[in-house]
Amino acid sequence: MERLESELLRTFLAIADAGSVTGGAARIFRSQSAASVQIKRLEELLGEAVFKRHGRGVVLSPLGEALAPIARQVVHTLDSTLADLKGSGLAGSLRIGIPDDHGKDALSAIIAAFAREHPRVELTVHRALSTGFPKALATGALDLAVHEVARVGPEMEFLREEALLWVTAKAHRLLDRDPLPLALFDRACWWRDAALSALDTAGRRYRIVYSSESVTGVAAAIEAGIAVGILGSSAMSDEMMALPESAGCSSLPTSKLVLECGKGSRDPASKAMARAISGAFKIREV
């Protein structure tokens, strides 16, 4: 009798969450070839492909879309049952801050994978403007957070560096305007200070016409041709173009994505989550 093995489902979910066979294999500590063999077995069993090629990665096929929620339920039930029967494993609660930025969707996938692996840990995820995270960590409102900084502090773990760019819409000409219309982040964001300092250094007059607390909001204003703004390179869309320094905008510092833990967050669950986030970013850099 043919059977749908749980290990095949785990490999399937890991690849689905990572968006690639290589990334999924790394999450479950298997080689790429071993993961590929398991997906082939799964597809032979089901009689249809569960993934479709998409650029340099994969996306779920219609069958894969139908299988995913069932696979998650099965794996979650097995993990929860094992934890309950053993009376061991990680337990407790964690409050995590992640940036309200569409470019950080990978963090949501990492946290979801952690929740499936450690079902007895209660997770509360705060997705918001990350400028408030340092204070929340200091006051104990958050146990750990991922946020953007200009300089990596001694209690922070560096995850990734990203270039900050002056950006405008391809379809609109705004550089000839004086003062230059700007779309910037909320007053609490250091990206805003960096942008204004760069314009002051260049001697360029400006006028802030749009402010937002999210990357999505600033990007929408730029694409609409309302203003010029700054974005991380990962947030660039096909409707935008980066401006050279010759356009009269001085260069900007790079933004560092860091992981930081709260002062009292040294329990096993916090350490395990920190390792999961750190390890996932190291895998992405390979």
mmCIF file of C-alpha atoms in Angstrom:
data_model
loop_
_atom_site.group_PDB
_atom_site.id
_atom_site.type_symbol
_atom_site.label_atom_id
_atom_site.label_comp_id
_atom_site.label_asym_id
_atom_site.label_seq_id
_atom_site.Cartn_x
_atom_site.Cartn_y
_atom_site.Cartn_z
ATOM 1 C CA MET A 1 0.000 0.000 0.000
ATOM 2 C CA GLU A 2 1.286 3.459 -0.917
ATOM 3 C CA ARG A 3 1.787 5.844 2.003
ATOM 4 C CA LEU A 4 2.403 9.555 2.316
ATOM 5 C CA GLU A 5 5.405 9.792 4.633
ATOM 6 C CA SER A 6 5.797 12.738 6.989
ATOM 7 C CA GLU A 7 9.439 13.272 5.978
ATOM 8 C CA LEU A 8 8.331 13.902 2.401
ATOM 9 C CA LEU A 9 5.896 16.511 3.694
ATOM 10 C CA ARG A 10 8.601 18.184 5.797
ATOM 11 C CA THR A 11 10.893 18.450 2.793
ATOM 12 C CA PHE A 12 8.032 19.756 0.658
ATOM 13 C CA LEU A 13 7.189 22.476 3.208
ATOM 14 C CA ALA A 14 10.821 23.490 3.687
ATOM 15 C CA ILE A 15 11.270 24.025 -0.056
ATOM 16 C CA ALA A 16 7.914 25.814 -0.355
ATOM 17 C CA ASP A 17 8.833 28.228 2.455
ATOM 18 C CA ALA A 18 12.360 28.837 1.159
ATOM 19 C CA GLY A 19 11.302 29.261 -2.472
ATOM 20 C CA SER A 20 14.134 27.037 -3.698
ATOM 21 C CA VAL A 21 15.367 23.465 -3.391
ATOM 22 C CA THR A 22 18.758 24.651 -2.125
ATOM 23 C CA GLY A 23 17.283 26.882 0.578
ATOM 24 C CA GLY A 24 14.743 24.258 1.640
ATOM 25 C CA ALA A 25 17.363 21.535 1.888
ATOM 26 C CA ALA A 26 19.510 23.740 4.124
ATOM 27 C CA ARG A 27 16.582 24.343 6.486
ATOM 28 C CA ILE A 28 16.183 20.615 7.144
ATOM 29 C CA PHE A 29 19.917 19.905 7.088
ATOM 30 C CA ARG A 30 19.859 17.793 3.929
ATOM 31 C CA SER A 31 21.856 18.021 0.723
ATOM 32 C CA GLN A 32 20.192 19.493 -2.341
ATOM 33 C CA SER A 33 20.317 16.127 -4.104
ATOM 34 C CA ALA A 34 18.659 14.342 -1.156
ATOM 35 C CA ALA A 35 15.869 16.927 -1.041
ATOM 36 C CA SER A 36 15.367 16.636 -4.808
ATOM 37 C CA VAL A 37 15.055 12.847 -4.502
ATOM 38 C CA GLN A 38 12.397 13.229 -1.814
ATOM 39 C CA ILE A 39 10.375 15.683 -3.921
ATOM 40 C CA LYS A 40 10.618 13.295 -6.860
ATOM 41 C CA ARG A 41 9.258 10.494 -4.648
ATOM 42 C CA LEU A 42 6.419 12.731 -3.488
ATOM 43 C CA GLU A 43 5.496 13.678 -7.053
ATOM 44 C CA GLU A 44 5.623 10.064 -8.216
ATOM 45 C CA LEU A 45 3.330 9.133 -5.344
ATOM 46 C CA LEU A 46 0.847 11.926 -6.165
ATOM 47 C CA GLY A 47 1.187 11.554 -9.914
ATOM 48 C CA GLU A 48 1.726 15.263 -10.505
ATOM 49 C CA ALA A 49 4.277 18.021 -9.875
ATOM 50 C CA VAL A 50 4.024 19.950 -6.598
ATOM 51 C CA PHE A 51 6.331 22.772 -7.755
ATOM 52 C CA LYS A 52 6.802 24.909 -10.857
ATOM 53 C CA ARG A 53 10.061 26.559 -11.854
ATOM 54 C CA HIS A 54 10.030 30.316 -11.294
ATOM 55 C CA GLY A 55 13.157 32.308 -12.171
ATOM 56 C CA ARG A 56 15.954 30.915 -10.014
ATOM 57 C CA GLY A 57 13.570 29.212 -7.603
ATOM 58 C CA VAL A 58 10.269 27.370 -7.389
ATOM 59 C CA VAL A 59 6.629 28.142 -6.611
ATOM 60 C CA LEU A 60 3.774 25.841 -5.709
ATOM 61 C CA SER A 61 1.813 24.167 -8.488
ATOM 62 C CA PRO A 62 -1.993 23.910 -8.140
ATOM 63 C CA LEU A 63 -1.510 20.496 -6.524
ATOM 64 C CA GLY A 64 1.150 21.947 -4.246
ATOM 65 C CA GLU A 65 -1.227 24.728 -3.185
ATOM 66 C CA ALA A 66 -3.818 22.104 -2.218
ATOM 67 C CA LEU A 67 -1.263 19.962 -0.385
ATOM 68 C CA ALA A 68 0.421 22.744 1.641
ATOM 69 C CA PRO A 69 -2.265 23.367 4.326
ATOM 70 C CA ILE A 70 -2.770 19.630 4.808
ATOM 71 C CA ALA A 71 0.988 19.064 5.123
ATOM 72 C CA ARG A 72 1.288 21.859 7.690
ATOM 73 C CA GLN A 73 -1.529 20.428 9.774
ATOM 74 C CA VAL A 74 -0.025 16.913 9.695
ATOM 75 C CA VAL A 75 3.484 18.092 10.620
ATOM 76 C CA HIS A 76 2.164 20.381 13.359
ATOM 77 C CA THR A 77 0.083 17.550 14.854
ATOM 78 C CA LEU A 78 3.043 15.166 14.857
ATOM 79 C CA ASP A 79 5.384 17.721 16.442
ATOM 80 C CA SER A 80 2.850 18.744 19.076
ATOM 81 C CA THR A 81 2.104 15.146 19.953
ATOM 82 C CA LEU A 82 5.788 14.285 20.341
ATOM 83 C CA ALA A 83 6.403 17.332 22.547
ATOM 84 C CA ASP A 84 3.408 16.476 24.750
ATOM 85 C CA LEU A 85 4.346 12.812 25.103
ATOM 86 C CA LYS A 86 7.970 13.543 25.908
ATOM 87 C CA GLY A 87 7.048 16.356 28.267
ATOM 88 C CA SER A 88 10.161 18.163 27.057
ATOM 89 C CA GLY A 89 11.278 20.539 24.383
ATOM 90 C CA LEU A 90 11.079 24.304 24.231
ATOM 91 C CA ALA A 91 8.162 26.021 25.903
ATOM 92 C CA GLY A 92 7.222 29.513 27.037
ATOM 93 C CA SER A 93 6.442 32.723 25.184
ATOM 94 C CA LEU A 94 8.370 35.057 22.892
ATOM 95 C CA ARG A 95 7.624 38.605 21.712
ATOM 96 C CA ILE A 96 9.392 39.352 18.442
ATOM 97 C CA GLY A 97 9.660 42.560 16.430
ATOM 98 C CA ILE A 98 10.182 42.452 12.667
ATOM 99 C CA PRO A 99 10.173 45.416 10.248
ATOM 100 C CA ASP A 100 6.963 46.395 8.490
ATOM 101 C CA ASP A 101 8.682 46.046 5.139
ATOM 102 C CA HIS A 102 7.617 43.881 2.226
ATOM 103 C CA GLY A 103 11.281 43.081 1.635
ATOM 104 C CA LYS A 104 11.463 41.225 4.976
ATOM 105 C CA ASP A 105 8.960 38.482 4.142
ATOM 106 C CA ALA A 106 11.745 35.939 4.676
ATOM 107 C CA LEU A 107 11.564 36.736 8.394
ATOM 108 C CA SER A 108 7.915 35.731 8.513
ATOM 109 C CA ALA A 109 8.805 32.392 6.914
ATOM 110 C CA ILE A 110 11.602 31.807 9.443
ATOM 111 C CA ILE A 111 9.299 32.529 12.381
ATOM 112 C CA ALA A 112 6.564 30.296 10.927
ATOM 113 C CA ALA A 113 9.073 27.448 10.563
ATOM 114 C CA PHE A 114 10.171 27.944 14.191
ATOM 115 C CA ALA A 115 6.555 27.795 15.353
ATOM 116 C CA ARG A 116 6.040 24.483 13.570
ATOM 117 C CA GLU A 117 9.230 23.021 15.045
ATOM 118 C CA HIS A 118 8.505 24.282 18.582
ATOM 119 C CA PRO A 119 4.704 24.199 18.942
ATOM 120 C CA ARG A 120 4.814 24.739 22.715
ATOM 121 C CA VAL A 121 6.392 28.180 22.358
ATOM 122 C CA GLU A 122 3.749 30.917 22.179
ATOM 123 C CA LEU A 123 4.847 33.567 19.680
ATOM 124 C CA THR A 124 3.650 37.168 19.525
ATOM 125 C CA VAL A 125 4.984 38.936 16.438
ATOM 126 C CA HIS A 126 4.979 42.735 16.223
ATOM 127 C CA ARG A 127 5.313 43.908 12.624
ATOM 128 C CA ALA A 128 5.846 47.659 12.714
ATOM 129 C CA LEU A 129 8.194 50.548 11.984
ATOM 130 C CA SER A 130 11.416 49.246 13.503
ATOM 131 C CA THR A 131 12.556 52.593 14.916
ATOM 132 C CA GLY A 132 10.612 51.780 18.086
ATOM 133 C CA PHE A 133 12.213 48.371 18.593
ATOM 134 C CA PRO A 134 15.349 49.473 20.524
ATOM 135 C CA LYS A 135 13.210 51.156 23.192
ATOM 136 C CA ALA A 136 10.864 48.157 23.315
ATOM 137 C CA LEU A 137 13.850 45.855 23.847
ATOM 138 C CA ALA A 138 15.254 48.092 26.581
ATOM 139 C CA THR A 139 11.959 48.273 28.472
ATOM 140 C CA GLY A 140 11.221 44.561 28.131
ATOM 141 C CA ALA A 141 8.253 45.004 25.787
ATOM 142 C CA LEU A 142 10.050 42.812 23.208
ATOM 143 C CA ASP A 143 12.282 39.788 23.747
ATOM 144 C CA LEU A 144 14.145 40.103 20.439
ATOM 145 C CA ALA A 145 13.881 42.157 17.268
ATOM 146 C CA VAL A 146 15.288 42.552 13.783
ATOM 147 C CA HIS A 147 15.829 46.161 12.717
ATOM 148 C CA GLU A 148 17.847 48.510 10.514
ATOM 149 C CA VAL A 149 20.731 50.544 11.929
ATOM 150 C CA ALA A 150 23.451 52.823 10.598
ATOM 151 C CA ARG A 151 26.104 51.242 12.858
ATOM 152 C CA VAL A 152 26.196 47.790 14.448
ATOM 153 C CA GLY A 153 26.294 48.062 18.236
ATOM 154 C CA PRO A 154 28.100 45.684 20.620
ATOM 155 C CA GLU A 155 24.885 43.846 21.594
ATOM 156 C CA MET A 156 23.710 43.400 17.997
ATOM 157 C CA GLU A 157 24.297 40.545 15.558
ATOM 158 C CA PHE A 158 24.862 41.657 11.973
ATOM 159 C CA LEU A 159 22.593 39.879 9.470
ATOM 160 C CA ARG A 160 22.836 41.723 6.156
ATOM 161 C CA GLU A 161 23.911 45.007 4.600
ATOM 162 C CA GLU A 162 21.912 46.888 1.978
ATOM 163 C CA ALA A 163 22.651 49.956 -0.110
ATOM 164 C CA LEU A 164 20.415 53.010 0.321
ATOM 165 C CA LEU A 165 19.584 54.681 -2.986
ATOM 166 C CA TRP A 166 18.099 57.940 -4.195
ATOM 167 C CA VAL A 167 15.119 56.801 -6.266
ATOM 168 C CA THR A 168 12.689 58.398 -8.694
ATOM 169 C CA ALA A 169 9.986 57.154 -11.041
ATOM 170 C CA LYS A 170 11.100 56.393 -14.591
ATOM 171 C CA ALA A 171 7.970 57.990 -16.026
ATOM 172 C CA HIS A 172 8.273 61.348 -14.234
ATOM 173 C CA ARG A 173 10.922 64.084 -14.333
ATOM 174 C CA LEU A 174 11.373 65.661 -10.934
ATOM 175 C CA LEU A 175 15.079 66.499 -10.768
ATOM 176 C CA ASP A 176 14.626 69.877 -12.428
ATOM 177 C CA ARG A 177 12.249 71.055 -9.726
ATOM 178 C CA ASP A 178 13.520 73.535 -7.161
ATOM 179 C CA PRO A 179 13.020 72.838 -4.333
ATOM 180 C CA LEU A 180 13.206 69.075 -4.870
ATOM 181 C CA PRO A 181 10.000 67.292 -3.704
ATOM 182 C CA LEU A 182 10.791 64.513 -1.229
ATOM 183 C CA ALA A 183 9.004 61.415 0.043
ATOM 184 C CA LEU A 184 10.598 60.301 3.307
ATOM 185 C CA PHE A 185 10.042 58.085 6.301
ATOM 186 C CA ASP A 186 8.623 59.086 9.650
ATOM 187 C CA ARG A 187 10.574 61.581 11.763
ATOM 188 C CA ALA A 188 11.851 58.812 14.037
ATOM 189 C CA CYS A 189 13.633 56.992 11.182
ATOM 190 C CA TRP A 190 17.382 57.548 10.771
ATOM 191 C CA TRP A 191 17.010 57.082 6.998
ATOM 192 C CA ARG A 192 15.197 60.417 6.964
ATOM 193 C CA ASP A 193 18.045 62.167 8.780
ATOM 194 C CA ALA A 194 20.599 60.614 6.403
ATOM 195 C CA ALA A 195 18.664 61.853 3.360
ATOM 196 C CA LEU A 196 18.320 65.416 4.623
ATOM 197 C CA SER A 197 21.971 65.536 5.680
ATOM 198 C CA ALA A 198 23.044 64.360 2.215
ATOM 199 C CA LEU A 199 20.981 67.077 0.515
ATOM 200 C CA ASP A 200 22.338 69.746 2.866
ATOM 201 C CA THR A 201 25.870 68.579 2.047
ATOM 202 C CA ALA A 202 25.106 68.823 -1.664
ATOM 203 C CA GLY A 203 23.567 72.280 -1.234
ATOM 204 C CA ARG A 204 20.316 71.067 -2.779
ATOM 205 C CA ARG A 205 17.067 72.773 -1.763
ATOM 206 C CA TYR A 206 14.201 70.436 -0.898
ATOM 207 C CA ARG A 207 10.609 70.295 0.305
ATOM 208 C CA ILE A 208 9.088 67.297 2.096
ATOM 209 C CA VAL A 209 5.755 66.632 0.418
ATOM 210 C CA TYR A 210 5.051 63.102 1.691
ATOM 211 C CA SER A 211 5.866 61.159 4.877
ATOM 212 C CA SER A 212 5.149 57.536 5.692
ATOM 213 C CA GLU A 213 5.994 54.967 8.340
ATOM 214 C CA SER A 214 6.420 52.145 5.801
ATOM 215 C CA VAL A 215 8.524 51.247 2.780
ATOM 216 C CA THR A 216 5.319 50.501 0.889
ATOM 217 C CA GLY A 217 4.043 54.046 1.449
ATOM 218 C CA VAL A 218 7.263 55.763 0.341
ATOM 219 C CA ALA A 219 7.577 53.456 -2.675
ATOM 220 C CA ALA A 220 3.990 54.235 -3.724
ATOM 221 C CA ALA A 221 4.665 57.989 -3.590
ATOM 222 C CA ILE A 222 7.820 57.596 -5.694
ATOM 223 C CA GLU A 223 6.102 55.391 -8.296
ATOM 224 C CA ALA A 224 3.231 57.883 -8.557
ATOM 225 C CA GLY A 225 5.680 60.641 -9.441
ATOM 226 C CA ILE A 226 4.863 62.703 -6.354
ATOM 227 C CA ALA A 227 8.435 62.926 -5.126
ATOM 228 C CA VAL A 228 11.994 61.625 -5.060
ATOM 229 C CA GLY A 229 12.911 59.444 -2.065
ATOM 230 C CA ILE A 230 15.331 56.937 -0.617
ATOM 231 C CA LEU A 231 14.822 53.176 -0.533
ATOM 232 C CA GLY A 232 16.852 50.073 0.123
ATOM 233 C CA SER A 233 17.998 48.359 -3.051
ATOM 234 C CA SER A 234 15.709 45.361 -2.362
ATOM 235 C CA ALA A 235 12.622 47.610 -2.498
ATOM 236 C CA MET A 236 13.286 48.864 -6.035
ATOM 237 C CA SER A 237 10.583 48.101 -8.612
ATOM 238 C CA ASP A 238 10.613 48.104 -12.419
ATOM 239 C CA GLU A 239 8.886 51.517 -12.395
ATOM 240 C CA MET A 240 11.786 53.126 -10.496
ATOM 241 C CA MET A 241 15.360 54.080 -11.235
ATOM 242 C CA ALA A 242 18.280 54.939 -8.976
ATOM 243 C CA LEU A 243 19.797 58.411 -9.276
ATOM 244 C CA PRO A 244 23.567 58.922 -9.690
ATOM 245 C CA GLU A 245 25.500 61.396 -7.535
ATOM 246 C CA SER A 246 25.758 63.622 -10.614
ATOM 247 C CA ALA A 247 22.031 64.305 -10.186
ATOM 248 C CA GLY A 248 22.895 66.501 -7.206
ATOM 249 C CA CYS A 249 22.154 64.026 -4.422
ATOM 250 C CA SER A 250 25.087 63.069 -2.210
ATOM 251 C CA SER A 251 25.784 59.393 -1.479
ATOM 252 C CA LEU A 252 24.003 57.693 1.403
ATOM 253 C CA PRO A 253 25.308 55.308 4.073
ATOM 254 C CA THR A 254 24.496 51.607 3.883
ATOM 255 C CA SER A 255 21.793 50.172 6.114
ATOM 256 C CA LYS A 256 22.644 47.224 8.365
ATOM 257 C CA LEU A 257 19.997 44.686 9.281
ATOM 258 C CA VAL A 258 20.698 43.385 12.790
ATOM 259 C CA LEU A 259 19.285 40.981 15.344
ATOM 260 C CA GLU A 260 19.102 42.278 18.893
ATOM 261 C CA CYS A 261 17.891 40.577 22.066
ATOM 262 C CA GLY A 262 16.322 42.231 25.101
ATOM 263 C CA LYS A 263 18.320 42.566 28.278
ATOM 264 C CA GLY A 264 16.484 39.743 30.056
ATOM 265 C CA SER A 265 16.004 37.469 27.053
ATOM 266 C CA ARG A 266 18.497 34.682 27.646
ATOM 267 C CA ASP A 267 16.064 31.777 28.055
ATOM 268 C CA PRO A 268 16.301 28.680 25.799
ATOM 269 C CA ALA A 269 13.401 29.743 23.561
ATOM 270 C CA SER A 270 14.950 33.179 22.882
ATOM 271 C CA LYS A 271 18.330 31.624 22.139
ATOM 272 C CA ALA A 272 16.761 29.070 19.799
ATOM 273 C CA MET A 273 14.866 31.756 17.878
ATOM 274 C CA ALA A 274 18.012 33.887 17.599
ATOM 275 C CA ARG A 275 19.912 30.882 16.209
ATOM 276 C CA ALA A 276 17.120 30.183 13.713
ATOM 277 C CA ILE A 277 17.111 33.762 12.379
ATOM 278 C CA SER A 278 20.899 34.027 12.299
ATOM 279 C CA GLY A 279 21.306 30.634 10.645
ATOM 280 C CA ALA A 280 18.711 31.367 7.979
ATOM 281 C CA PHE A 281 20.451 34.593 6.954
ATOM 282 C CA LYS A 282 23.812 32.829 6.781
ATOM 283 C CA ILE A 283 22.250 30.229 4.474
ATOM 284 C CA ARG A 284 20.808 32.990 2.258
ATOM 285 C CA GLU A 285 24.255 34.544 1.892
ATOM 286 C CA VAL A 286 25.855 31.294 0.645
#
